[in-house]
Coordinates of C-alpha atoms in Angstrom, one line a residue:
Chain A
X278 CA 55.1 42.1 90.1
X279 CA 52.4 43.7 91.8
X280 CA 53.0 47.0 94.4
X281 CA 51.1 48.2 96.7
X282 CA 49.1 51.7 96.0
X283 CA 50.1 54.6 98.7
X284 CA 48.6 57.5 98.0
X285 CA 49.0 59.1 100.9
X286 CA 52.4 58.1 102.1
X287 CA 53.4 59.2 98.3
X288 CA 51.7 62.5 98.7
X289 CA 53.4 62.6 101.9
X290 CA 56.8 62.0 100.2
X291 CA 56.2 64.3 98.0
X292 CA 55.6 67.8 100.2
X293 CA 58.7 66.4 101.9
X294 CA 60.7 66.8 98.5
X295 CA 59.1 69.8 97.9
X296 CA 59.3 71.3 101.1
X297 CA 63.8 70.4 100.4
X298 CA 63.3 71.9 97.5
X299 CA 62.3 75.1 98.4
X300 CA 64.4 75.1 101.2
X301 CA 67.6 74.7 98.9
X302 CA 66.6 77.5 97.3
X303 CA 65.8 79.7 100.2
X304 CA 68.8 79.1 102.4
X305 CA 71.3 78.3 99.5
X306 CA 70.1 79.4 96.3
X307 CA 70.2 76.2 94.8
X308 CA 67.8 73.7 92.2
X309 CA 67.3 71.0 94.4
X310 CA 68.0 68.5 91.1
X311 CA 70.2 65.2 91.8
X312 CA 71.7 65.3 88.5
X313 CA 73.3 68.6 89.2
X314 CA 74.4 68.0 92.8
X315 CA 75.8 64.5 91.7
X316 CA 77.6 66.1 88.3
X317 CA 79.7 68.4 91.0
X318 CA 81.1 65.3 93.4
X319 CA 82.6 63.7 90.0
X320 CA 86.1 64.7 89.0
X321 CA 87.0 67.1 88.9
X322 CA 85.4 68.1 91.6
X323 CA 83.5 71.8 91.3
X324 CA 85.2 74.1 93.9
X325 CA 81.7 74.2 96.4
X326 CA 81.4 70.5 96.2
X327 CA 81.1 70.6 100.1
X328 CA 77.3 71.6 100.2
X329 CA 76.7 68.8 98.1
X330 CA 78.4 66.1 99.7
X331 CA 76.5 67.2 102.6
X332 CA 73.3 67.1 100.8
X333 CA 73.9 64.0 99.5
X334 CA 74.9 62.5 103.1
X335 CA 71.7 63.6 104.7
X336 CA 69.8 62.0 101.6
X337 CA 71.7 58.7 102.4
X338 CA 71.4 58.7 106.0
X339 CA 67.8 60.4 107.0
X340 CA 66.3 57.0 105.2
X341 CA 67.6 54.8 107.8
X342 CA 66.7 57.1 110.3
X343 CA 63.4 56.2 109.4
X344 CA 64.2 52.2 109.2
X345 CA 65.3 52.9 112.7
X346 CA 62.6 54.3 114.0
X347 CA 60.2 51.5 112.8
X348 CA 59.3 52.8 109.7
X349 CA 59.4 50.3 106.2
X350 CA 60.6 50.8 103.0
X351 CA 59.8 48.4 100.7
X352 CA 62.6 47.8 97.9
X353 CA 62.1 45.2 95.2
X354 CA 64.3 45.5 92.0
X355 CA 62.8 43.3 89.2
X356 CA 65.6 43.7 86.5
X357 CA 68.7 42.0 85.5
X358 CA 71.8 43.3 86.4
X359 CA 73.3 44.3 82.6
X360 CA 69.9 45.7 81.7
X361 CA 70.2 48.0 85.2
X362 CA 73.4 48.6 83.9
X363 CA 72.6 49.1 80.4
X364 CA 69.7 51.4 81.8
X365 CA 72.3 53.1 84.3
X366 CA 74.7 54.1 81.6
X367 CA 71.6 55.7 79.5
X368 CA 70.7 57.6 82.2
X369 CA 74.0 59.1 82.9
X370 CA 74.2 59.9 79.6
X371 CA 71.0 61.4 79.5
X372 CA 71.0 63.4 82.4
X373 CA 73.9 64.5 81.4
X374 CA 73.2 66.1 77.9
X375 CA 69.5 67.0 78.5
X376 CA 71.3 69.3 82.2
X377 CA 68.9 67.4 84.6
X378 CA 66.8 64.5 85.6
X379 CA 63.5 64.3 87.4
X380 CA 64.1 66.2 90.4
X381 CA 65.9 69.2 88.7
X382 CA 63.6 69.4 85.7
X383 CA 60.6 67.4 86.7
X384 CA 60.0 69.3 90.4
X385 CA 62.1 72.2 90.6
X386 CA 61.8 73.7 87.1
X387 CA 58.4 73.0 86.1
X388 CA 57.8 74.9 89.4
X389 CA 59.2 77.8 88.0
X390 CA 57.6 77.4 84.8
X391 CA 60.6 76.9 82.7
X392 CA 59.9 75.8 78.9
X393 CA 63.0 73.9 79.1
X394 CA 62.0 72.3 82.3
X395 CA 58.5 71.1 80.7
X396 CA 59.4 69.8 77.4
X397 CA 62.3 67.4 79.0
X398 CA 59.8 66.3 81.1
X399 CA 57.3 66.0 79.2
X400 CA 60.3 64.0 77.0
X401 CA 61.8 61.8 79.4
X402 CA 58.0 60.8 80.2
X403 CA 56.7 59.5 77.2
X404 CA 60.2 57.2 76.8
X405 CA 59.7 56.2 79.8
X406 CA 55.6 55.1 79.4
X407 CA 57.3 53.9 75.9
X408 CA 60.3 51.8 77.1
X409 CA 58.5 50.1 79.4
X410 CA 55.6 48.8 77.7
X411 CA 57.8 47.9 74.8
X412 CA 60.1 45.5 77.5
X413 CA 57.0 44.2 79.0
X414 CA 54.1 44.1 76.6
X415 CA 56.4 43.3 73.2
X416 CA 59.2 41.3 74.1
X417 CA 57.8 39.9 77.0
X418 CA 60.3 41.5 79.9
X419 CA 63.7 42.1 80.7
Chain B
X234 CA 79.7 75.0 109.1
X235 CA 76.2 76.0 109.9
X236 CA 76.5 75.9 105.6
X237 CA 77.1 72.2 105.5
X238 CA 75.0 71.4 108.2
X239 CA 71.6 73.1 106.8
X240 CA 72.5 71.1 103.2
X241 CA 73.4 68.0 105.6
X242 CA 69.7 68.8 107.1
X243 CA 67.6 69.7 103.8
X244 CA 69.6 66.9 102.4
X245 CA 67.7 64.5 105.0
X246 CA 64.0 65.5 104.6
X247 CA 64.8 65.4 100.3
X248 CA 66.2 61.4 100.9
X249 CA 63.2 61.3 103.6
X250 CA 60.6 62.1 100.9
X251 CA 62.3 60.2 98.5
X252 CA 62.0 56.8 100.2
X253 CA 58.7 57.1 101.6
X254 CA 56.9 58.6 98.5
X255 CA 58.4 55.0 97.2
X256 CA 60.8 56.6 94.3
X257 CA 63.9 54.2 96.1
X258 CA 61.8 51.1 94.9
X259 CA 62.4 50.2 91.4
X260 CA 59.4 48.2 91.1
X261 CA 56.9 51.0 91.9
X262 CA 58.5 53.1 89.6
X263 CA 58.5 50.8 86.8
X264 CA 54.8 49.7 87.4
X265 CA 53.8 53.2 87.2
X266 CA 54.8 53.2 83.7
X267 CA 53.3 49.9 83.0
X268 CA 49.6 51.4 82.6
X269 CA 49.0 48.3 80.6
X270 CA 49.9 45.7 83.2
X271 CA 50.8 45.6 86.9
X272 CA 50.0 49.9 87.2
X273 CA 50.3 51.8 90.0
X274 CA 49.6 55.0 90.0
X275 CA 51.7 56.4 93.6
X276 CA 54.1 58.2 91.5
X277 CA 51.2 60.8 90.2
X278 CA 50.8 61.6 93.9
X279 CA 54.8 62.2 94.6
X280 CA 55.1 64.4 91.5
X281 CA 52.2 66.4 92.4
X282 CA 52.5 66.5 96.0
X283 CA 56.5 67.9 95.1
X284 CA 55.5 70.2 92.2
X285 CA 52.9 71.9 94.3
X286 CA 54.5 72.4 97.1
X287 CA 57.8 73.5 95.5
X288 CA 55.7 75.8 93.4
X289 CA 54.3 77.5 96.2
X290 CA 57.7 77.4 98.1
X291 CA 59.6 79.5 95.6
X292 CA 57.1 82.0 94.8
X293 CA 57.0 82.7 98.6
X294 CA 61.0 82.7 98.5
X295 CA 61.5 84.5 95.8
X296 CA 58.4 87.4 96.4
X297 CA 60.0 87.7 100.3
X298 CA 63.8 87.8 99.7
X299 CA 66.2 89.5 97.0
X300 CA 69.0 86.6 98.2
X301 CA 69.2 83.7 99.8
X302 CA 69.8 82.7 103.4
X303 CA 73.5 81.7 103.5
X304 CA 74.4 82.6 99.8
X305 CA 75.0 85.7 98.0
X306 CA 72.7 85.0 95.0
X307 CA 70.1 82.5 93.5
X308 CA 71.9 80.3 91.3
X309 CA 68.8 80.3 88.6
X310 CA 69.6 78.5 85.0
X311 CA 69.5 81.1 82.3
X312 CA 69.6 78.9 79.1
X313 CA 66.2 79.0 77.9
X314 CA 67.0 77.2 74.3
X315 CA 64.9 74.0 73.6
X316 CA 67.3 72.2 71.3
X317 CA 67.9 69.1 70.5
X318 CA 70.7 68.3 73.1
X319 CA 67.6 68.9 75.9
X320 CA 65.5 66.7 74.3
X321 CA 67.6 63.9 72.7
X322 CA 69.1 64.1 76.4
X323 CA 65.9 63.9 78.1
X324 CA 64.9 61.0 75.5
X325 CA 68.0 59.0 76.1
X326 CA 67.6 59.3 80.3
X327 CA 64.0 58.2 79.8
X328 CA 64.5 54.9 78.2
X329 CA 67.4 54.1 80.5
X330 CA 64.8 55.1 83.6
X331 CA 62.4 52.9 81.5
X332 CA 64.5 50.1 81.5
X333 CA 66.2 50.3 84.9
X334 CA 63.5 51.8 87.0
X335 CA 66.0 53.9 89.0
X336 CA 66.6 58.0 88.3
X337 CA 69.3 59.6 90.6
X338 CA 66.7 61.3 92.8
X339 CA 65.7 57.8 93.4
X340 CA 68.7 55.9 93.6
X341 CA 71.1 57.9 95.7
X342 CA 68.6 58.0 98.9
X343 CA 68.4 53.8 98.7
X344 CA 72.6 54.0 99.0
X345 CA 72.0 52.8 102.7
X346 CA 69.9 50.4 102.6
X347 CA 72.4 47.5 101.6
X348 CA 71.7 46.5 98.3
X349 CA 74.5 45.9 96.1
X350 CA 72.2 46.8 92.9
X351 CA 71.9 50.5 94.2
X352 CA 75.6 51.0 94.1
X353 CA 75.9 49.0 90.9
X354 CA 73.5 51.7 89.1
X355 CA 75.0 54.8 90.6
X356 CA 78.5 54.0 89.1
X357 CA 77.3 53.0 85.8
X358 CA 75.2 56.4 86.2
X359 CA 78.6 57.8 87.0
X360 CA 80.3 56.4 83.8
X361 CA 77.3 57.8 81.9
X362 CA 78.1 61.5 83.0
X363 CA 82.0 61.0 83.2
X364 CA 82.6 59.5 79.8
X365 CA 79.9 61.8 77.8
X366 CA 81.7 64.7 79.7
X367 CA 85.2 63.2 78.8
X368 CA 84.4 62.7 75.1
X369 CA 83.0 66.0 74.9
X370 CA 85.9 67.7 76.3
X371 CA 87.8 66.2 73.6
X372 CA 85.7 66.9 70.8
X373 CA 85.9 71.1 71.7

């Protein structure tokens, strides 16, 4: 299934996260990473869960803002629901054990340079390129 | 208040970014990793378009203030030990990312936008973190 190429409206996307992510840290101290923020709202709760519910809330909501206002995005999920089950499990946990997903290591740590940050990156990268040429291009998709 | 509301706010522009860089939409996530077939390459442009900027951002933050806005400190990780919980961790999240096209960042901003699937791979994400957590508890 074929998508569209946005360079600029991904670009675009991307300052935006970056420009959250720096604010998070500026006005609340905190790595903007999902993982993290997510990890605190399960129970038990963490005792500042507030900040992140909020975050979380305006992450939900400012998207359909945009819907509202004309804007499109485009959402196509070509995978079976036990494999995005399967695939949800693993990533919980992943994220889990390896303290942060693409946001928290990907953006804000390899931002500050951090060794950690880079190699789980760098890890959770190549398994990625990996796992999905080995679903599509050996056993023919999921 | 004004606390929740500014994480309420930076919350907004995060899940903003999010859906317009096209991170909410698992099929342009999973045909960036498919160099070999159907690729497209958007995802180079959120991740360096977000690394930059962030880059910048905290070296500006960080040079200008000793603390932050509304908190008393920076909250900064301090384990700096590669072992092989990071990367067995980072290896098992990538192959489920691989296979489900969805990371957290990705997923949690598409809550809203009324697809079952979404809330179907958040609570199996959920049982991911819970249960390791639980079973590690237990083994301590």
């Amino acid at each position: 299934m074929e998508t569209e190429f946005t360079p600029l409206l991904s670009l675009l996307g991307g300052v935006l996260i970056g420009i959250a992510a720096t604010l998070l840290m500026a006005v609340h101290g905190r790595i903007a990473g999902m993982t993290g923020i997510l990890a605190g709202l399960i129970p038990p709760l963490s005792s500042d869960w507030q900040w992140r519910a909020a975050f979380m809330g305006g992450a939900v909501i400012a998207p359909l803002v945009y819907i509202s206002a004309g804007g499109d995005i485009p959402f196509a999920l070509p995978v079976s629901t036990p494999a995005l089950i399967f695939g949800g499990v693993l990533v919980g946990i992943g994220v889990y054990l390896g303290s942060g997903c693409t946001s928290g290591h990907g953006v804000c740590g390899m931002a500050r340079l951090s060794p950690r940050s880079l190699a789980a990156t760098v890890t959770f990268m190549i398994a990625a390129f990996a796992t999905v040429y080995v679903i599509r291009h050996v056993m023919g998709g999921a | 208040m004004r606390q929740l509301l500014s994480a309420f706010l930076i919350g907004g522009i995060f899940g903003l970014g999010i859906a317009i860089a096209g991170m909410a939409n698992p099929a342009k996530v999973l045909n960036f990793f498919d160099i070999a077939g159907t690729w497209d390459p958007s995802l180079i442009f959120v991740m360096g378009g977000a690394l930059v900027t962030t880059f910048i951002g905290y070296r500006l933050t960080f040079k200008r203030r000793d603390n932050p806005l509304q908190a008393q400190s920076f909250s900064l990780p301090v384990n700096t030990r590669i072992d092989a919980r990071l990367i067995g961790g980072a290896a098992i999240f990538g192959t489920g990312w691989g296979i489900a096209g969805f990371c957290p960042g990705g997923a949690i901003p598409a809550l809203g936008l009324g697809y079952a699937s979404v809330w179907i791979f958040i609570a199996a994400v959920i049982t991911g973190i819970a249960g390791t957590r639980l079973v590690e508890g237990r083994a301590r």
